[in-house]
Tab-separated table of C-alpha atoms in Angstrom:
chain	number	residue	atom	x	y	z
A	1	MET	CA	0.087	-0.091	0.262
A	2	LYS	CA	1.052	3.562	-1.034
A	3	PRO	CA	1.871	6.280	1.420
A	4	ALA	CA	-0.234	9.590	2.016
A	5	SER	CA	1.736	11.852	0.019
A	6	LYS	CA	1.903	16.204	0.371
A	7	THR	CA	1.826	16.837	-3.508
A	8	LYS	CA	-0.710	16.114	-5.987
A	9	PRO	CA	-1.026	12.690	-7.701
A	10	LYS	CA	-0.875	12.431	-11.582
A	11	LYS	CA	-3.568	10.257	-11.619
A	12	ILE	CA	-7.221	10.991	-9.962
A	13	LEU	CA	-10.203	7.992	-9.821
A	14	VAL	CA	-12.870	9.782	-8.622
A	15	ILE	CA	-15.624	7.595	-7.504
A	16	ASP	CA	-19.243	9.116	-7.048
A	17	VAL	CA	-21.563	7.249	-4.820
A	18	GLY	CA	-25.177	7.095	-5.522
A	19	GLY	CA	-28.077	4.735	-4.527
A	20	THR	CA	-28.864	3.470	-8.156
A	21	HIS	CA	-25.695	3.829	-9.629
A	22	ILE	CA	-21.761	4.030	-8.757
A	23	LYS	CA	-19.858	6.184	-11.348
A	24	VAL	CA	-16.483	6.712	-11.820
A	25	LEU	CA	-13.914	9.345	-13.855
A	26	ALA	CA	-9.993	9.169	-13.622
A	27	THR	CA	-7.808	12.134	-15.000
A	28	GLY	CA	-6.945	11.808	-19.114
A	29	GLN	CA	-10.896	10.512	-19.664
A	30	THR	CA	-13.446	12.206	-21.747
A	31	GLU	CA	-16.388	10.174	-20.577
A	32	HIS	CA	-17.262	8.515	-17.412
A	33	ARG	CA	-18.188	4.996	-16.455
A	34	LYS	CA	-20.757	2.796	-14.164
A	35	PHE	CA	-22.153	0.079	-13.102
A	36	ASN	CA	-25.414	-0.076	-10.862
A	37	SER	CA	-25.322	0.018	-7.023
A	38	GLY	CA	-28.241	-0.744	-5.263
A	39	PRO	CA	-29.997	-1.867	-1.766
A	40	ARG	CA	-27.862	-4.542	-0.946
A	41	MET	CA	-24.501	-2.677	-1.959
A	42	THR	CA	-21.684	-3.067	0.580
A	43	ALA	CA	-17.839	-0.716	0.587
A	44	ALA	CA	-16.440	-4.592	-0.871
A	45	GLN	CA	-19.102	-4.901	-3.920
A	46	MET	CA	-18.279	-1.245	-4.921
A	47	VAL	CA	-14.589	-1.449	-4.972
A	48	LYS	CA	-15.109	-4.982	-6.715
A	49	GLY	CA	-17.337	-3.566	-8.835
A	50	VAL	CA	-14.967	-0.144	-9.669
A	51	LYS	CA	-11.804	-2.053	-10.495
A	52	GLN	CA	-13.680	-4.445	-12.722
A	53	ILE	CA	-14.597	-1.473	-15.150
A	54	THR	CA	-11.846	0.593	-14.560
A	55	ARG	CA	-9.159	-2.440	-15.488
A	56	ASP	CA	-7.713	-0.529	-18.870
A	57	TRP	CA	-6.735	2.878	-16.672
A	58	LYS	CA	-3.924	4.047	-14.001
A	59	TYR	CA	-4.327	6.082	-10.821
A	60	ASP	CA	-2.043	6.584	-7.971
A	61	ALA	CA	-4.825	8.504	-5.549
A	62	VAL	CA	-8.886	7.932	-4.915
A	63	SER	CA	-11.379	9.891	-3.708
A	64	ILE	CA	-14.770	8.896	-2.993
A	65	GLY	CA	-18.143	10.969	-2.650
A	66	TYR	CA	-20.327	9.329	-0.553
A	67	PRO	CA	-23.963	9.952	0.377
A	68	GLY	CA	-23.328	9.722	4.219
A	69	PRO	CA	-22.474	11.759	6.875
A	70	VAL	CA	-17.971	11.910	6.874
A	71	ILE	CA	-16.329	12.297	9.886
A	72	HIS	CA	-11.636	13.368	9.387
A	73	GLY	CA	-12.264	11.148	7.002
A	74	LYS	CA	-14.283	8.405	7.992
A	75	PRO	CA	-18.271	7.628	7.167
A	76	LEU	CA	-20.452	7.733	10.443
A	77	HIS	CA	-22.729	5.197	8.924
A	78	ASP	CA	-23.961	3.404	6.751
A	79	PRO	CA	-25.680	4.870	3.813
A	80	ARG	CA	-29.758	4.841	4.365
A	81	ASN	CA	-30.333	3.603	0.547
A	82	LEU	CA	-27.292	1.112	0.272
A	83	GLY	CA	-25.617	-1.993	2.355
A	84	LYS	CA	-24.042	-2.525	4.925
A	85	GLY	CA	-20.275	-2.439	5.854
A	86	TRP	CA	-19.377	0.704	5.063
A	87	VAL	CA	-18.091	2.119	8.492
A	88	GLY	CA	-14.640	1.155	9.583
A	89	PHE	CA	-14.049	0.045	5.972
A	90	ASP	CA	-10.204	-0.439	4.809
A	91	PHE	CA	-11.115	1.765	1.577
A	92	GLN	CA	-6.716	2.540	1.141
A	93	LYS	CA	-6.097	-0.862	1.622
A	94	ALA	CA	-9.019	-2.096	-0.722
A	95	PHE	CA	-7.355	0.012	-3.398
A	96	GLY	CA	-3.341	0.679	-2.717
A	97	CYS	CA	-3.037	3.989	-3.127
A	98	PRO	CA	-3.717	7.011	-1.258
A	99	VAL	CA	-7.861	7.652	-0.272
A	100	LYS	CA	-10.043	10.878	0.606
A	101	ILE	CA	-13.602	10.022	1.387
A	102	VAL	CA	-15.800	13.486	1.831
A	103	ASN	CA	-20.119	13.863	1.738
A	104	ASP	CA	-21.272	13.577	-1.894
A	105	ALA	CA	-22.783	16.785	-1.511
A	106	GLU	CA	-19.426	18.539	-0.550
A	107	MET	CA	-17.987	16.763	-3.263
A	108	GLN	CA	-20.158	18.397	-6.049
A	109	ALA	CA	-20.299	21.936	-3.762
A	110	LEU	CA	-16.433	21.982	-4.262
A	111	GLY	CA	-16.656	21.007	-8.091
A	112	SER	CA	-19.052	24.144	-8.548
A	113	TYR	CA	-17.398	26.197	-6.643
A	114	HIS	CA	-16.067	30.159	-8.029
A	115	GLY	CA	-14.960	31.967	-5.666
A	116	GLY	CA	-16.945	34.064	-1.990
A	117	ARG	CA	-19.323	32.081	0.048
A	118	MET	CA	-21.956	29.595	-1.834
A	119	LEU	CA	-23.922	28.042	-0.439
A	120	PHE	CA	-24.838	24.292	-2.223
A	121	LEU	CA	-28.623	22.618	-1.723
A	122	GLY	CA	-28.524	19.044	-3.801
A	123	LEU	CA	-31.853	18.709	-5.011
A	124	GLY	CA	-31.680	14.125	-5.155
A	125	THR	CA	-33.355	11.185	-4.010
A	126	GLY	CA	-32.599	13.322	-0.642
A	127	LEU	CA	-31.385	16.653	-0.062
A	128	GLY	CA	-27.506	17.053	0.850
A	129	SER	CA	-25.993	20.221	1.365
A	130	ALA	CA	-22.921	22.552	2.491
A	131	MET	CA	-21.210	25.535	1.876
A	132	ILE	CA	-17.757	26.846	0.533
A	133	VAL	CA	-16.176	30.046	1.950
A	134	LYS	CA	-13.344	31.178	0.646
A	135	GLY	CA	-12.083	28.342	-0.696
A	136	VAL	CA	-12.690	26.528	2.656
A	137	VAL	CA	-15.188	23.913	2.850
A	138	GLN	CA	-17.723	23.593	5.809
A	139	PRO	CA	-20.343	20.221	4.818
A	140	MET	CA	-23.687	20.737	6.645
A	141	GLU	CA	-26.282	18.357	7.381
A	142	LEU	CA	-29.896	20.281	6.444
A	143	ALA	CA	-31.819	17.900	5.331
A	144	HIS	CA	-33.024	16.701	8.177
A	145	LEU	CA	-34.218	19.944	10.008
A	146	PRO	CA	-37.805	20.642	10.739
A	147	TYR	CA	-38.778	22.014	8.611
A	148	LYS	CA	-43.103	22.206	7.902
A	149	LYS	CA	-45.761	19.744	9.615
A	150	GLY	CA	-43.043	17.795	11.985
A	151	LYS	CA	-41.087	17.004	8.503
A	152	THR	CA	-37.800	17.458	7.582
A	153	TYR	CA	-36.318	19.947	4.359
A	154	GLU	CA	-35.494	16.300	2.806
A	155	ASP	CA	-39.443	15.062	3.452
A	156	TYR	CA	-40.268	18.186	1.466
A	157	LEU	CA	-37.438	19.145	-1.092
A	158	GLY	CA	-35.740	15.585	-1.797
A	159	LEU	CA	-37.440	13.383	-4.160
A	160	ARG	CA	-40.068	10.954	-1.886
A	161	GLY	CA	-41.429	15.387	-1.596
A	162	LEU	CA	-41.785	16.093	-5.149
A	163	GLN	CA	-43.421	12.556	-5.569
A	164	ARG	CA	-46.218	13.380	-3.030
A	165	LEU	CA	-46.603	17.022	-3.785
A	166	GLY	CA	-46.154	16.859	-7.230
A	167	LYS	CA	-44.428	19.374	-9.791
A	168	LYS	CA	-45.573	22.708	-8.854
A	169	ARG	CA	-45.947	22.570	-5.326
A	170	TRP	CA	-42.665	21.056	-5.244
A	171	ARG	CA	-41.274	24.203	-6.463
A	172	LYS	CA	-42.691	26.940	-4.487
A	173	HIS	CA	-41.346	24.879	-0.979
A	174	VAL	CA	-37.766	25.163	-3.042
A	175	SER	CA	-38.345	28.900	-3.638
A	176	ASP	CA	-39.118	29.114	-0.119
A	177	VAL	CA	-36.460	27.210	1.533
A	178	VAL	CA	-34.070	28.995	-0.514
A	179	ASP	CA	-35.207	32.315	1.105
A	180	ARG	CA	-35.093	31.050	4.088
A	181	LEU	CA	-31.429	29.361	4.241
A	182	THR	CA	-30.011	32.577	1.736
A	183	ALA	CA	-31.330	34.910	4.414
A	184	ALA	CA	-29.804	33.063	7.457
A	185	LEU	CA	-26.153	32.131	5.777
A	186	GLU	CA	-25.980	34.828	3.833
A	187	PRO	CA	-23.868	33.528	0.569
A	188	ASP	CA	-23.131	35.485	-2.246
A	189	TYR	CA	-24.899	33.015	-4.124
A	190	VAL	CA	-26.936	29.320	-4.210
A	191	VAL	CA	-26.067	26.572	-6.904
A	192	LEU	CA	-28.875	23.237	-7.200
A	193	GLY	CA	-27.413	21.013	-8.054
A	194	GLY	CA	-28.485	16.924	-7.716
A	195	GLY	CA	-30.464	15.284	-10.484
A	196	ASN	CA	-34.480	16.715	-9.443
A	197	VAL	CA	-32.440	20.773	-10.388
A	198	LYS	CA	-34.247	19.782	-13.849
A	199	GLU	CA	-37.583	19.898	-12.795
A	200	LEU	CA	-37.563	23.723	-11.887
A	201	LYS	CA	-38.621	26.163	-14.382
A	202	LYS	CA	-37.280	29.143	-13.191
A	203	LEU	CA	-33.769	29.240	-10.521
A	204	PRO	CA	-34.937	31.116	-7.235
A	205	PRO	CA	-32.931	34.567	-7.126
A	206	LYS	CA	-29.241	34.523	-6.467
A	207	CYS	CA	-29.330	30.517	-7.729
A	208	GLU	CA	-27.530	28.717	-10.639
A	209	ALA	CA	-27.703	25.456	-11.748
A	210	GLY	CA	-25.254	22.977	-11.078
A	211	SER	CA	-24.222	19.464	-12.590
A	212	ASN	CA	-23.866	15.733	-11.581
A	213	GLU	CA	-20.306	15.661	-12.943
A	214	ASN	CA	-19.676	18.852	-10.943
A	215	ALA	CA	-18.911	15.975	-8.325
A	216	PHE	CA	-16.111	14.819	-10.692
A	217	LEU	CA	-14.428	18.266	-10.963
A	218	GLY	CA	-14.537	18.719	-7.246
A	219	GLY	CA	-12.929	15.113	-6.854
A	220	PHE	CA	-9.719	15.697	-8.169
A	221	ARG	CA	-10.302	19.384	-6.345
A	222	LEU	CA	-9.144	17.398	-3.348
A	223	TRP	CA	-5.991	17.073	-4.066
A	224	ASN	CA	-4.731	19.938	-4.586
A	225	PRO	CA	-2.018	21.007	-2.623
């Protein structure tokens, strides 16, 4: 196993772990690859699948966007939409090279950032959130804070909220939550990422649309000295 390095690796493999797919992209590649994940996907199975579809790629470091809280570079608990065995798993030993793990919203936020104070909200299966101030990333867990009628922000803005409320009402709640968080956190701009941002007809004030592809850029940026 290679020791961790303080210099930027020459070739980085970025892994975006999702409840439906595992997506990967490496330095020098132009198109990402993916395979199915699902509720029984363990950490060991993820590593095996990644190695299988990247057999012809070279890399000397790995970035992982993890769908759950990450503390000091380690998953705090197993993902809600995947299998068991993620907490305590030795990813560095499994890949045989240095590995950095961050929350998936944090990784996409880092790839979306272009200066100042930025709030990132990921409108996907759940609700991801992160804030970056002058280049410093602050992961946030806004999804499970109370919002309305005993339900959380994620209950309204996540996929379940979209399906329960319908697109019209869901869009109104997106605008309302953005207004509340903008007033509280005072960002210069808000990036709305995640797969469901495409369901918005019009972006709220001070907002711009992100892209899931920005997660890969964020993964590469993780290794900037």
